[in-house]
C-alpha cells in the first residue's frame, strides 16, 4: 500500500510537500473521509479526492509533453538541454524518461513516464503502435510519393521501410503515419524521395493525441481515459 502523499505526487500535479499541505488543510478525502496524516496508507480500490475532484492513484507518473525544438529526448545529456529539464524539480526526481525519441528539431507529442513496462510494450514492434506526424517538405508532394510510402520506401542504406501512410494536405505538407520508429525515419524516407523535411511535428502516439491546449514546452498529466487507451494499445490492460 502506498502513502497518500506519494500517490498525490505521482499524479504530477503536486510535490510531496504540496501534497502534505493539502492534507494538512483537510482538502484530501478517501471514500468521503478526510485524510488526517500524510503517512496514511491508501487502500487499493478506494477513491481519492482533492477539493471534491477525483484524482488518479497510479503508482507511476504519465505526462504528455509538447516538445519544443532545440531539446533532446533524453533524461540526461552532457551538452544539450533535455526534455526532462522542462519539468518542475519534484518531477525531475521520479525517474521519468521519454517513451521513444523525437529528433532535437522535431516538435510535438512526447510521452514521459517512469512505467518502464508500459513504455517498452508501446515501443515493441509487435504491438504496431502507429504514430502520426505533420510533415512539411521542400519540393512538392505528389501521388507517386503516396504510392511509394504505401508500398514501403527504400532508404539510402538499402533498408526497406514498412508500408506507411502519406496523406497530402497541401502542395508540400502531409500527414505521415508510421508503424515503426527507425532513426531519423521520416527525414530519411522523404530524403529518399528527393524532398527534404523542413518541419516535423508528432501529432499522435497510438491512441494519444497532442492536446491542442498545450503550447510548445508545456505538459500535463494523462487523463484516466488516455492511460486506459494506452494500456490497451500496449496489450497491458
Ligand atoms: N522521424 C524523424 O525523422 N524524426 C523524428 O523525430 C521522428 C520521426
mmCIF file of C-alpha atoms and ligand atoms in Angstrom, residues 101-103 106 133 178 184-188 200, ligand 1:
data_model
loop_
_atom_site.group_PDB
_atom_site.id
_atom_site.type_symbol
_atom_site.label_atom_id
_atom_site.label_comp_id
_atom_site.label_asym_id
_atom_site.label_seq_id
_atom_site.Cartn_x
_atom_site.Cartn_y
_atom_site.Cartn_z
ATOM 1 C CA UNK A 101 12.534 9.732 -29.190
ATOM 2 C CA UNK A 102 11.945 12.769 -31.294
ATOM 3 C CA UNK A 103 14.893 14.456 -33.012
ATOM 4 C CA UNK A 106 11.224 17.765 -34.142
ATOM 5 C CA UNK A 133 3.330 13.337 -37.955
ATOM 6 C CA UNK A 178 4.407 5.223 -39.285
ATOM 7 C CA UNK A 184 15.513 9.785 -38.445
ATOM 8 C CA UNK A 185 12.926 7.695 -40.227
ATOM 9 C CA UNK A 186 10.692 10.330 -41.788
ATOM 10 C CA UNK A 187 13.638 12.522 -42.714
ATOM 11 C CA UNK A 188 15.302 9.583 -44.428
ATOM 12 C CA UNK A 200 8.222 17.800 -38.431
HETATM 13 N N1 LIG B 1 11.192 10.763 -38.000
HETATM 14 C C1 LIG B 1 12.254 11.605 -37.989
HETATM 15 O O1 LIG B 1 12.969 11.715 -38.963
HETATM 16 N N2 LIG B 1 12.471 12.327 -36.884
HETATM 17 C C2 LIG B 1 11.682 12.267 -35.785
HETATM 18 O O2 LIG B 1 11.940 12.973 -34.815
HETATM 19 C C3 LIG B 1 10.595 11.387 -35.810
HETATM 20 C C4 LIG B 1 10.367 10.646 -36.922
#
